[in-house]
């Protein structure tokens, strides 16, 4: 089965073709970072309009890259949520229309299930069951994954997601949008221990997260210190260390609670080098394994949607002609396979 995947949930237009036997055949991605940079964040209307401009050319480019035509596609998968409603409507409309025109089934894919399954695109995919840390600009969740669609939420952020806190703290430090990766680069120049930030909600039981207070602590620290380059780097280092420590502590608790020793990290923040290094060291010490996708598949992309869609289409799950998107969509509502 060959599936065309379309991702338009936020500010990346991604199109990919995944073959059940041969793997990933094409992967096209267009980022809107430059479009939104002047505004310091994603402008939903601009994002939707840019998806309209880019979706069809990227589909044509993906077919060309794979050396295929419409007759070679067996199904279409598109992101139906969660995300920006206007942006989601672009991908859903294009995907549903193509499937109808080509006479193939279409399936609506959950964006976070796409992220969760992104490590399956790698040569050494994780086996079920495992604990997944989904960590991005919009979500920070710990999930027990027993199989496709068999998801139990263990804990989540009660306010800001980790990626959102990264971006907001980067803005406080005067970094450009998107600030999270730039903050991590700056943190590598920082001196550990000059500033000590709290590790929120680690002094109590449970697996929920809270990062808004950490962001406020960072704002107060920035205001209380001069803004020379080294001080800014030291603040960035203290902030990143606090976030990474918090995520690590909660992951350890989740593994102990479930009795599992396989950990998957997915989502945009999973590309963070410090987080990967610390989690890998923790899992080595436990005799377990950590899995993650290559960096280009950590951020939004069509490949993860094509793969997730293929798995569901293989199991007979497909949509009707109605085009429905869900800006909010709990993972637990997905049908199990």
PDB file of N, CA and C in Angstrom, residues 192-293:
ATOM      1  N   UNK A 192      26.959  26.318  33.680  1.00  0.00           N
ATOM      2  CA  UNK A 192      26.018  25.606  34.542  1.00  0.00           C
ATOM      3  C   UNK A 192      26.190  26.040  35.989  1.00  0.00           C
ATOM      4  N   UNK A 193      25.061  26.266  36.679  1.00  0.00           N
ATOM      5  CA  UNK A 193      25.103  26.548  38.104  1.00  0.00           C
ATOM      6  C   UNK A 193      25.132  28.015  38.479  1.00  0.00           C
ATOM      7  N   UNK A 194      25.371  28.907  37.520  1.00  0.00           N
ATOM      8  CA  UNK A 194      25.363  30.328  37.890  1.00  0.00           C
ATOM      9  C   UNK A 194      23.975  30.747  38.358  1.00  0.00           C
ATOM     10  N   UNK A 195      22.946  30.282  37.664  1.00  0.00           N
ATOM     11  CA  UNK A 195      21.566  30.514  38.071  1.00  0.00           C
ATOM     12  C   UNK A 195      20.904  29.156  38.322  1.00  0.00           C
ATOM     13  N   UNK A 196      20.034  29.127  39.322  1.00  0.00           N
ATOM     14  CA  UNK A 196      19.312  27.895  39.633  1.00  0.00           C
ATOM     15  C   UNK A 196      17.821  28.143  39.494  1.00  0.00           C
ATOM     16  N   UNK A 197      17.204  27.422  38.565  1.00  0.00           N
ATOM     17  CA  UNK A 197      15.772  27.552  38.329  1.00  0.00           C
ATOM     18  C   UNK A 197      15.040  26.393  39.001  1.00  0.00           C
ATOM     19  N   UNK A 198      13.772  26.584  39.384  1.00  0.00           N
ATOM     20  CA  UNK A 198      13.004  25.492  39.997  1.00  0.00           C
ATOM     21  C   UNK A 198      12.694  24.374  39.002  1.00  0.00           C
ATOM     22  N   UNK A 199      12.460  23.198  39.537  1.00  0.00           N
ATOM     23  CA  UNK A 199      11.991  22.050  38.756  1.00  0.00           C
ATOM     24  C   UNK A 199      10.524  21.863  39.126  1.00  0.00           C
ATOM     25  N   UNK A 200       9.609  22.496  38.400  1.00  0.00           N
ATOM     26  CA  UNK A 200       8.211  22.563  38.849  1.00  0.00           C
ATOM     27  C   UNK A 200       7.511  21.214  38.944  1.00  0.00           C
ATOM     28  N   UNK A 201       6.764  21.060  40.036  1.00  0.00           N
ATOM     29  CA  UNK A 201       5.904  19.905  40.304  1.00  0.00           C
ATOM     30  C   UNK A 201       6.678  18.591  40.434  1.00  0.00           C
ATOM     31  N   UNK A 202       7.976  18.681  40.717  1.00  0.00           N
ATOM     32  CA  UNK A 202       8.747  17.458  40.960  1.00  0.00           C
ATOM     33  C   UNK A 202       8.848  17.131  42.452  1.00  0.00           C
ATOM     34  N   UNK A 203       8.385  18.061  43.285  1.00  0.00           N
ATOM     35  CA  UNK A 203       8.445  17.853  44.733  1.00  0.00           C
ATOM     36  C   UNK A 203       7.149  17.243  45.264  1.00  0.00           C
ATOM     37  N   UNK A 204       6.318  16.753  44.366  1.00  0.00           N
ATOM     38  CA  UNK A 204       5.049  16.137  44.754  1.00  0.00           C
ATOM     39  C   UNK A 204       4.813  14.930  43.850  1.00  0.00           C
ATOM     40  N   UNK A 205       3.994  13.984  44.274  1.00  0.00           N
ATOM     41  CA  UNK A 205       3.745  12.816  43.421  1.00  0.00           C
ATOM     42  C   UNK A 205       2.933  13.197  42.189  1.00  0.00           C
ATOM     43  N   UNK A 206       2.947  12.309  41.218  1.00  0.00           N
ATOM     44  CA  UNK A 206       2.154  12.540  40.015  1.00  0.00           C
ATOM     45  C   UNK A 206       3.012  12.782  38.792  1.00  0.00           C
ATOM     46  N   UNK A 207       2.361  12.797  37.640  1.00  0.00           N
ATOM     47  CA  UNK A 207       3.071  12.893  36.361  1.00  0.00           C
ATOM     48  C   UNK A 207       2.640  14.100  35.536  1.00  0.00           C
ATOM     49  N   UNK A 208       1.915  15.038  36.154  1.00  0.00           N
ATOM     50  CA  UNK A 208       1.554  16.257  35.442  1.00  0.00           C
ATOM     51  C   UNK A 208       2.716  17.237  35.425  1.00  0.00           C
ATOM     52  N   UNK A 209       2.652  18.181  34.485  1.00  0.00           N
ATOM     53  CA  UNK A 209       3.696  19.183  34.304  1.00  0.00           C
ATOM     54  C   UNK A 209       3.105  20.582  34.469  1.00  0.00           C
ATOM     55  N   UNK A 210       3.983  21.548  34.764  1.00  0.00           N
ATOM     56  CA  UNK A 210       3.600  22.961  34.778  1.00  0.00           C
ATOM     57  C   UNK A 210       4.844  23.773  34.430  1.00  0.00           C
ATOM     58  N   UNK A 211       4.757  24.559  33.359  1.00  0.00           N
ATOM     59  CA  UNK A 211       5.923  25.334  32.933  1.00  0.00           C
ATOM     60  C   UNK A 211       5.700  26.846  32.945  1.00  0.00           C
ATOM     61  N   UNK A 212       4.484  27.299  33.278  1.00  0.00           N
ATOM     62  CA  UNK A 212       4.242  28.745  33.275  1.00  0.00           C
ATOM     63  C   UNK A 212       5.036  29.444  34.378  1.00  0.00           C
ATOM     64  N   UNK A 213       5.137  28.804  35.544  1.00  0.00           N
ATOM     65  CA  UNK A 213       5.910  29.401  36.632  1.00  0.00           C
ATOM     66  C   UNK A 213       7.386  29.494  36.301  1.00  0.00           C
ATOM     67  N   UNK A 214       7.883  28.514  35.585  1.00  0.00           N
ATOM     68  CA  UNK A 214       9.283  28.526  35.169  1.00  0.00           C
ATOM     69  C   UNK A 214       9.553  29.688  34.220  1.00  0.00           C
ATOM     70  N   UNK A 215       8.596  29.942  33.348  1.00  0.00           N
ATOM     71  CA  UNK A 215       8.702  31.076  32.426  1.00  0.00           C
ATOM     72  C   UNK A 215       8.709  32.394  33.205  1.00  0.00           C
ATOM     73  N   UNK A 216       7.854  32.504  34.243  1.00  0.00           N
ATOM     74  CA  UNK A 216       7.822  33.713  35.073  1.00  0.00           C
ATOM     75  C   UNK A 216       9.135  33.881  35.827  1.00  0.00           C
ATOM     76  N   UNK A 217       9.683  32.779  36.328  1.00  0.00           N
ATOM     77  CA  UNK A 217      10.974  32.829  37.027  1.00  0.00           C
ATOM     78  C   UNK A 217      12.055  33.334  36.085  1.00  0.00           C
ATOM     79  N   UNK A 218      12.012  32.866  34.839  1.00  0.00           N
ATOM     80  CA  UNK A 218      12.986  33.321  33.845  1.00  0.00           C
ATOM     81  C   UNK A 218      12.832  34.811  33.586  1.00  0.00           C
ATOM     82  N   UNK A 219      11.592  35.297  33.490  1.00  0.00           N
ATOM     83  CA  UNK A 219      11.352  36.726  33.250  1.00  0.00           C
ATOM     84  C   UNK A 219      11.910  37.563  34.390  1.00  0.00           C
ATOM     85  N   UNK A 220      11.690  37.123  35.626  1.00  0.00           N
ATOM     86  CA  UNK A 220      12.208  37.862  36.776  1.00  0.00           C
ATOM     87  C   UNK A 220      13.733  37.847  36.800  1.00  0.00           C
ATOM     88  N   UNK A 221      14.329  36.728  36.411  1.00  0.00           N
ATOM     89  CA  UNK A 221      15.787  36.621  36.382  1.00  0.00           C
ATOM     90  C   UNK A 221      16.380  37.541  35.323  1.00  0.00           C
ATOM     91  N   UNK A 222      15.735  37.605  34.173  1.00  0.00           N
ATOM     92  CA  UNK A 222      16.208  38.495  33.098  1.00  0.00           C
ATOM     93  C   UNK A 222      16.152  39.951  33.553  1.00  0.00           C
ATOM     94  N   UNK A 223      15.047  40.332  34.216  1.00  0.00           N
ATOM     95  CA  UNK A 223      14.896  41.726  34.665  1.00  0.00           C
ATOM     96  C   UNK A 223      15.900  42.093  35.743  1.00  0.00           C
ATOM     97  N   UNK A 224      16.284  41.108  36.573  1.00  0.00           N
ATOM     98  CA  UNK A 224      17.167  41.387  37.710  1.00  0.00           C
ATOM     99  C   UNK A 224      18.643  41.391  37.348  1.00  0.00           C
ATOM    100  N   UNK A 225      18.983  41.069  36.105  1.00  0.00           N
ATOM    101  CA  UNK A 225      20.383  40.972  35.708  1.00  0.00           C
ATOM    102  C   UNK A 225      20.608  41.767  34.424  1.00  0.00           C
ATOM    103  N   UNK A 226      21.862  42.269  34.287  1.00  0.00           N
ATOM    104  CA  UNK A 226      22.167  42.995  33.058  1.00  0.00           C
ATOM    105  C   UNK A 226      22.181  42.016  31.883  1.00  0.00           C
ATOM    106  N   UNK A 227      21.997  42.552  30.695  1.00  0.00           N
ATOM    107  CA  UNK A 227      21.820  41.701  29.528  1.00  0.00           C
ATOM    108  C   UNK A 227      23.062  41.461  28.722  1.00  0.00           C
ATOM    109  N   UNK A 228      24.231  41.336  29.364  1.00  0.00           N
ATOM    110  CA  UNK A 228      25.432  41.036  28.593  1.00  0.00           C
ATOM    111  C   UNK A 228      25.336  39.619  28.034  1.00  0.00           C
ATOM    112  N   UNK A 229      26.049  39.321  26.949  1.00  0.00           N
ATOM    113  CA  UNK A 229      25.897  38.027  26.266  1.00  0.00           C
ATOM    114  C   UNK A 229      26.097  36.813  27.167  1.00  0.00           C
ATOM    115  N   UNK A 230      27.086  36.862  28.062  1.00  0.00           N
ATOM    116  CA  UNK A 230      27.334  35.698  28.900  1.00  0.00           C
ATOM    117  C   UNK A 230      26.199  35.477  29.894  1.00  0.00           C
ATOM    118  N   UNK A 231      25.670  36.557  30.446  1.00  0.00           N
ATOM    119  CA  UNK A 231      24.545  36.424  31.369  1.00  0.00           C
ATOM    120  C   UNK A 231      23.339  35.826  30.671  1.00  0.00           C
ATOM    121  N   UNK A 232      23.056  36.275  29.456  1.00  0.00           N
ATOM    122  CA  UNK A 232      21.941  35.725  28.697  1.00  0.00           C
ATOM    123  C   UNK A 232      22.150  34.240  28.434  1.00  0.00           C
ATOM    124  N   UNK A 233      23.374  33.845  28.107  1.00  0.00           N
ATOM    125  CA  UNK A 233      23.677  32.430  27.875  1.00  0.00           C
ATOM    126  C   UNK A 233      23.519  31.617  29.154  1.00  0.00           C
ATOM    127  N   UNK A 234      23.933  32.187  30.288  1.00  0.00           N
ATOM    128  CA  UNK A 234      23.818  31.477  31.561  1.00  0.00           C
ATOM    129  C   UNK A 234      22.356  31.290  31.966  1.00  0.00           C
ATOM    130  N   UNK A 235      21.532  32.299  31.686  1.00  0.00           N
ATOM    131  CA  UNK A 235      20.100  32.176  31.967  1.00  0.00           C
ATOM    132  C   UNK A 235      19.475  31.105  31.070  1.00  0.00           C
ATOM    133  N   UNK A 236      19.855  31.119  29.792  1.00  0.00           N
ATOM    134  CA  UNK A 236      19.349  30.104  28.864  1.00  0.00           C
ATOM    135  C   UNK A 236      19.736  28.712  29.335  1.00  0.00           C
ATOM    136  N   UNK A 237      20.975  28.559  29.798  1.00  0.00           N
ATOM    137  CA  UNK A 237      21.441  27.256  30.282  1.00  0.00           C
ATOM    138  C   UNK A 237      20.638  26.810  31.508  1.00  0.00           C
ATOM    139  N   UNK A 238      20.399  27.740  32.436  1.00  0.00           N
ATOM    140  CA  UNK A 238      19.655  27.386  33.644  1.00  0.00           C
ATOM    141  C   UNK A 238      18.222  26.999  33.311  1.00  0.00           C
ATOM    142  N   UNK A 239      17.618  27.725  32.362  1.00  0.00           N
ATOM    143  CA  UNK A 239      16.248  27.400  31.962  1.00  0.00           C
ATOM    144  C   UNK A 239      16.188  26.024  31.300  1.00  0.00           C
ATOM    145  N   UNK A 240      17.062  25.779  30.334  1.00  0.00           N
ATOM    146  CA  UNK A 240      17.047  24.494  29.644  1.00  0.00           C
ATOM    147  C   UNK A 240      17.315  23.346  30.603  1.00  0.00           C
ATOM    148  N   UNK A 241      18.277  23.516  31.515  1.00  0.00           N
ATOM    149  CA  UNK A 241      18.566  22.465  32.487  1.00  0.00           C
ATOM    150  C   UNK A 241      17.334  22.148  33.332  1.00  0.00           C
ATOM    151  N   UNK A 242      16.582  23.189  33.713  1.00  0.00           N
ATOM    152  CA  UNK A 242      15.394  22.984  34.541  1.00  0.00           C
ATOM    153  C   UNK A 242      14.325  22.206  33.779  1.00  0.00           C
ATOM    154  N   UNK A 243      14.104  22.557  32.518  1.00  0.00           N
ATOM    155  CA  UNK A 243      13.100  21.856  31.717  1.00  0.00           C
ATOM    156  C   UNK A 243      13.513  20.402  31.500  1.00  0.00           C
ATOM    157  N   UNK A 244      14.768  20.197  31.130  1.00  0.00           N
ATOM    158  CA  UNK A 244      15.242  18.840  30.863  1.00  0.00           C
ATOM    159  C   UNK A 244      15.175  17.988  32.123  1.00  0.00           C
ATOM    160  N   UNK A 245      15.609  18.535  33.262  1.00  0.00           N
ATOM    161  CA  UNK A 245      15.543  17.797  34.520  1.00  0.00           C
ATOM    162  C   UNK A 245      14.106  17.411  34.854  1.00  0.00           C
ATOM    163  N   UNK A 246      13.186  18.355  34.664  1.00  0.00           N
ATOM    164  CA  UNK A 246      11.776  18.096  34.965  1.00  0.00           C
ATOM    165  C   UNK A 246      11.225  16.982  34.095  1.00  0.00           C
ATOM    166  N   UNK A 247      11.496  17.046  32.804  1.00  0.00           N
ATOM    167  CA  UNK A 247      11.019  15.995  31.894  1.00  0.00           C
ATOM    168  C   UNK A 247      11.643  14.649  32.253  1.00  0.00           C
ATOM    169  N   UNK A 248      12.928  14.648  32.587  1.00  0.00           N
ATOM    170  CA  UNK A 248      13.611  13.398  32.939  1.00  0.00           C
ATOM    171  C   UNK A 248      13.016  12.780  34.202  1.00  0.00           C
ATOM    172  N   UNK A 249      12.783  13.597  35.223  1.00  0.00           N
ATOM    173  CA  UNK A 249      12.226  13.091  36.479  1.00  0.00           C
ATOM    174  C   UNK A 249      10.855  12.463  36.241  1.00  0.00           C
ATOM    175  N   UNK A 250      10.032  13.142  35.448  1.00  0.00           N
ATOM    176  CA  UNK A 250       8.686  12.627  35.192  1.00  0.00           C
ATOM    177  C   UNK A 250       8.730  11.356  34.336  1.00  0.00           C
ATOM    178  N   UNK A 251       9.655  11.296  33.374  1.00  0.00           N
ATOM    179  CA  UNK A 251       9.796  10.071  32.572  1.00  0.00           C
ATOM    180  C   UNK A 251      10.215   8.897  33.439  1.00  0.00           C
ATOM    181  N   UNK A 252      11.135   9.139  34.354  1.00  0.00           N
ATOM    182  CA  UNK A 252      11.575   8.068  35.256  1.00  0.00           C
ATOM    183  C   UNK A 252      10.394   7.559  36.089  1.00  0.00           C
ATOM    184  N   UNK A 253       9.599   8.482  36.583  1.00  0.00           N
ATOM    185  CA  UNK A 253       8.426   8.077  37.371  1.00  0.00           C
ATOM    186  C   UNK A 253       7.446   7.253  36.533  1.00  0.00           C
ATOM    187  N   UNK A 254       7.245   7.675  35.280  1.00  0.00           N
ATOM    188  CA  UNK A 254       6.305   6.960  34.411  1.00  0.00           C
ATOM    189  C   UNK A 254       6.793   5.545  34.137  1.00  0.00           C
ATOM    190  N   UNK A 255       8.094   5.387  33.922  1.00  0.00           N
ATOM    191  CA  UNK A 255       8.649   4.055  33.694  1.00  0.00           C
ATOM    192  C   UNK A 255       8.490   3.184  34.934  1.00  0.00           C
ATOM    193  N   UNK A 256       8.733   3.750  36.085  1.00  0.00           N
ATOM    194  CA  UNK A 256       8.594   2.992  37.329  1.00  0.00           C
ATOM    195  C   UNK A 256       7.133   2.621  37.579  1.00  0.00           C
ATOM    196  N   UNK A 257       6.222   3.540  37.251  1.00  0.00           N
ATOM    197  CA  UNK A 257       4.797   3.293  37.475  1.00  0.00           C
ATOM    198  C   UNK A 257       4.269   2.200  36.561  1.00  0.00           C
ATOM    199  N   UNK A 258       4.754   2.159  35.323  1.00  0.00           N
ATOM    200  CA  UNK A 258       4.256   1.182  34.352  1.00  0.00           C
ATOM    201  C   UNK A 258       5.066  -0.103  34.329  1.00  0.00           C
ATOM    202  N   UNK A 259       6.266  -0.068  34.878  1.00  0.00           N
ATOM    203  CA  UNK A 259       7.142  -1.236  34.829  1.00  0.00           C
ATOM    204  C   UNK A 259       7.775  -1.469  33.475  1.00  0.00           C
ATOM    205  N   UNK A 260       7.742  -0.472  32.606  1.00  0.00           N
ATOM    206  CA  UNK A 260       8.306  -0.602  31.263  1.00  0.00           C
ATOM    207  C   UNK A 260       9.716  -0.036  31.208  1.00  0.00           C
ATOM    208  N   UNK A 261      10.490  -0.481  30.224  1.00  0.00           N
ATOM    209  CA  UNK A 261      11.849   0.025  30.043  1.00  0.00           C
ATOM    210  C   UNK A 261      12.102   0.451  28.603  1.00  0.00           C
ATOM    211  N   UNK A 262      11.027   0.775  27.885  1.00  0.00           N
ATOM    212  CA  UNK A 262      11.138   1.368  26.546  1.00  0.00           C
ATOM    213  C   UNK A 262      10.487   2.738  26.592  1.00  0.00           C
ATOM    214  N   UNK A 263      11.250   3.746  26.154  1.00  0.00           N
ATOM    215  CA  UNK A 263      10.779   5.126  26.193  1.00  0.00           C
ATOM    216  C   UNK A 263      10.886   5.734  24.799  1.00  0.00           C
ATOM    217  N   UNK A 264       9.799   6.333  24.335  1.00  0.00           N
ATOM    218  CA  UNK A 264       9.778   7.062  23.065  1.00  0.00           C
ATOM    219  C   UNK A 264       9.630   8.541  23.368  1.00  0.00           C
ATOM    220  N   UNK A 265      10.456   9.392  22.749  1.00  0.00           N
ATOM    221  CA  UNK A 265      10.239  10.835  22.841  1.00  0.00           C
ATOM    222  C   UNK A 265       9.945  11.340  21.441  1.00  0.00           C
ATOM    223  N   UNK A 266       8.927  12.184  21.334  1.00  0.00           N
ATOM    224  CA  UNK A 266       8.472  12.651  20.026  1.00  0.00           C
ATOM    225  C   UNK A 266       7.950  14.074  20.145  1.00  0.00           C
ATOM    226  N   UNK A 267       7.831  14.749  18.998  1.00  0.00           N
ATOM    227  CA  UNK A 267       7.426  16.142  18.980  1.00  0.00           C
ATOM    228  C   UNK A 267       8.633  17.046  18.794  1.00  0.00           C
ATOM    229  N   UNK A 268       8.379  18.313  18.517  1.00  0.00           N
ATOM    230  CA  UNK A 268       9.458  19.240  18.181  1.00  0.00           C
ATOM    231  C   UNK A 268      10.563  19.333  19.205  1.00  0.00           C
ATOM    232  N   UNK A 269      10.227  19.332  20.498  1.00  0.00           N
ATOM    233  CA  UNK A 269      11.245  19.470  21.545  1.00  0.00           C
ATOM    234  C   UNK A 269      12.094  18.213  21.664  1.00  0.00           C
ATOM    235  N   UNK A 270      11.625  17.091  21.111  1.00  0.00           N
ATOM    236  CA  UNK A 270      12.420  15.856  21.181  1.00  0.00           C
ATOM    237  C   UNK A 270      13.708  15.960  20.370  1.00  0.00           C
ATOM    238  N   UNK A 271      13.830  16.994  19.526  1.00  0.00           N
ATOM    239  CA  UNK A 271      15.075  17.218  18.791  1.00  0.00           C
ATOM    240  C   UNK A 271      16.130  17.900  19.652  1.00  0.00           C
ATOM    241  N   UNK A 272      15.753  18.360  20.843  1.00  0.00           N
ATOM    242  CA  UNK A 272      16.685  19.059  21.736  1.00  0.00           C
ATOM    243  C   UNK A 272      17.835  18.132  22.137  1.00  0.00           C
ATOM    244  N   UNK A 273      19.051  18.576  21.872  1.00  0.00           N
ATOM    245  CA  UNK A 273      20.215  17.714  22.090  1.00  0.00           C
ATOM    246  C   UNK A 273      20.414  17.370  23.559  1.00  0.00           C
ATOM    247  N   UNK A 274      20.252  18.353  24.443  1.00  0.00           N
ATOM    248  CA  UNK A 274      20.447  18.096  25.868  1.00  0.00           C
ATOM    249  C   UNK A 274      19.430  17.087  26.388  1.00  0.00           C
ATOM    250  N   UNK A 275      18.186  17.196  25.935  1.00  0.00           N
ATOM    251  CA  UNK A 275      17.153  16.258  26.372  1.00  0.00           C
ATOM    252  C   UNK A 275      17.473  14.848  25.896  1.00  0.00           C
ATOM    253  N   UNK A 276      17.894  14.713  24.653  1.00  0.00           N
ATOM    254  CA  UNK A 276      18.231  13.389  24.129  1.00  0.00           C
ATOM    255  C   UNK A 276      19.385  12.764  24.907  1.00  0.00           C
ATOM    256  N   UNK A 277      20.409  13.562  25.174  1.00  0.00           N
ATOM    257  CA  UNK A 277      21.587  13.031  25.870  1.00  0.00           C
ATOM    258  C   UNK A 277      21.236  12.574  27.282  1.00  0.00           C
ATOM    259  N   UNK A 278      20.439  13.379  27.991  1.00  0.00           N
ATOM    260  CA  UNK A 278      20.102  13.039  29.376  1.00  0.00           C
ATOM    261  C   UNK A 278      19.194  11.815  29.440  1.00  0.00           C
ATOM    262  N   UNK A 279      18.210  11.737  28.550  1.00  0.00           N
ATOM    263  CA  UNK A 279      17.314  10.585  28.558  1.00  0.00           C
ATOM    264  C   UNK A 279      18.040   9.307  28.127  1.00  0.00           C
ATOM    265  N   UNK A 280      18.953   9.442  27.161  1.00  0.00           N
ATOM    266  CA  UNK A 280      19.719   8.269  26.732  1.00  0.00           C
ATOM    267  C   UNK A 280      20.577   7.747  27.878  1.00  0.00           C
ATOM    268  N   UNK A 281      21.203   8.664  28.624  1.00  0.00           N
ATOM    269  CA  UNK A 281      22.034   8.257  29.768  1.00  0.00           C
ATOM    270  C   UNK A 281      21.183   7.582  30.839  1.00  0.00           C
ATOM    271  N   UNK A 282      19.996   8.126  31.101  1.00  0.00           N
ATOM    272  CA  UNK A 282      19.117   7.534  32.096  1.00  0.00           C
ATOM    273  C   UNK A 282      18.695   6.122  31.683  1.00  0.00           C
ATOM    274  N   UNK A 283      18.341   5.939  30.409  1.00  0.00           N
ATOM    275  CA  UNK A 283      17.886   4.630  29.970  1.00  0.00           C
ATOM    276  C   UNK A 283      19.026   3.614  29.955  1.00  0.00           C
ATOM    277  N   UNK A 284      20.234   4.066  29.630  1.00  0.00           N
ATOM    278  CA  UNK A 284      21.390   3.144  29.707  1.00  0.00           C
ATOM    279  C   UNK A 284      21.587   2.662  31.130  1.00  0.00           C
ATOM    280  N   UNK A 285      21.461   3.579  32.089  1.00  0.00           N
ATOM    281  CA  UNK A 285      21.665   3.207  33.492  1.00  0.00           C
ATOM    282  C   UNK A 285      20.595   2.238  33.989  1.00  0.00           C
ATOM    283  N   UNK A 286      19.430   2.254  33.346  1.00  0.00           N
ATOM    284  CA  UNK A 286      18.335   1.365  33.727  1.00  0.00           C
ATOM    285  C   UNK A 286      18.340   0.076  32.924  1.00  0.00           C
ATOM    286  N   UNK A 287      19.215  -0.017  31.926  1.00  0.00           N
ATOM    287  CA  UNK A 287      19.221  -1.178  31.057  1.00  0.00           C
ATOM    288  C   UNK A 287      18.071  -1.174  30.079  1.00  0.00           C
ATOM    289  N   UNK A 288      17.495   0.027  29.822  1.00  0.00           N
ATOM    290  CA  UNK A 288      16.377   0.153  28.896  1.00  0.00           C
ATOM    291  C   UNK A 288      16.808   0.794  27.590  1.00  0.00           C
ATOM    292  N   UNK A 289      15.828   1.204  26.798  1.00  0.00           N
ATOM    293  CA  UNK A 289      16.092   1.810  25.499  1.00  0.00           C
ATOM    294  C   UNK A 289      15.249   3.060  25.325  1.00  0.00           C
ATOM    295  N   UNK A 290      15.814   4.041  24.633  1.00  0.00           N
ATOM    296  CA  UNK A 290      15.068   5.235  24.264  1.00  0.00           C
ATOM    297  C   UNK A 290      15.034   5.323  22.741  1.00  0.00           C
ATOM    298  N   UNK A 291      13.899   5.720  22.202  1.00  0.00           N
ATOM    299  CA  UNK A 291      13.700   5.799  20.755  1.00  0.00           C
ATOM    300  C   UNK A 291      13.217   7.195  20.390  1.00  0.00           C
ATOM    301  N   UNK A 292      13.703   7.697  19.277  1.00  0.00           N
ATOM    302  CA  UNK A 292      13.215   8.972  18.761  1.00  0.00           C
ATOM    303  C   UNK A 292      13.460   9.027  17.266  1.00  0.00           C
ATOM    304  N   UNK A 293      12.739   9.909  16.611  1.00  0.00           N
ATOM    305  CA  UNK A 293      12.896  10.072  15.174  1.00  0.00           C
ATOM    306  C   UNK A 293      14.089  10.981  14.887  1.00  0.00           C
TER     307      UNK A 293
END
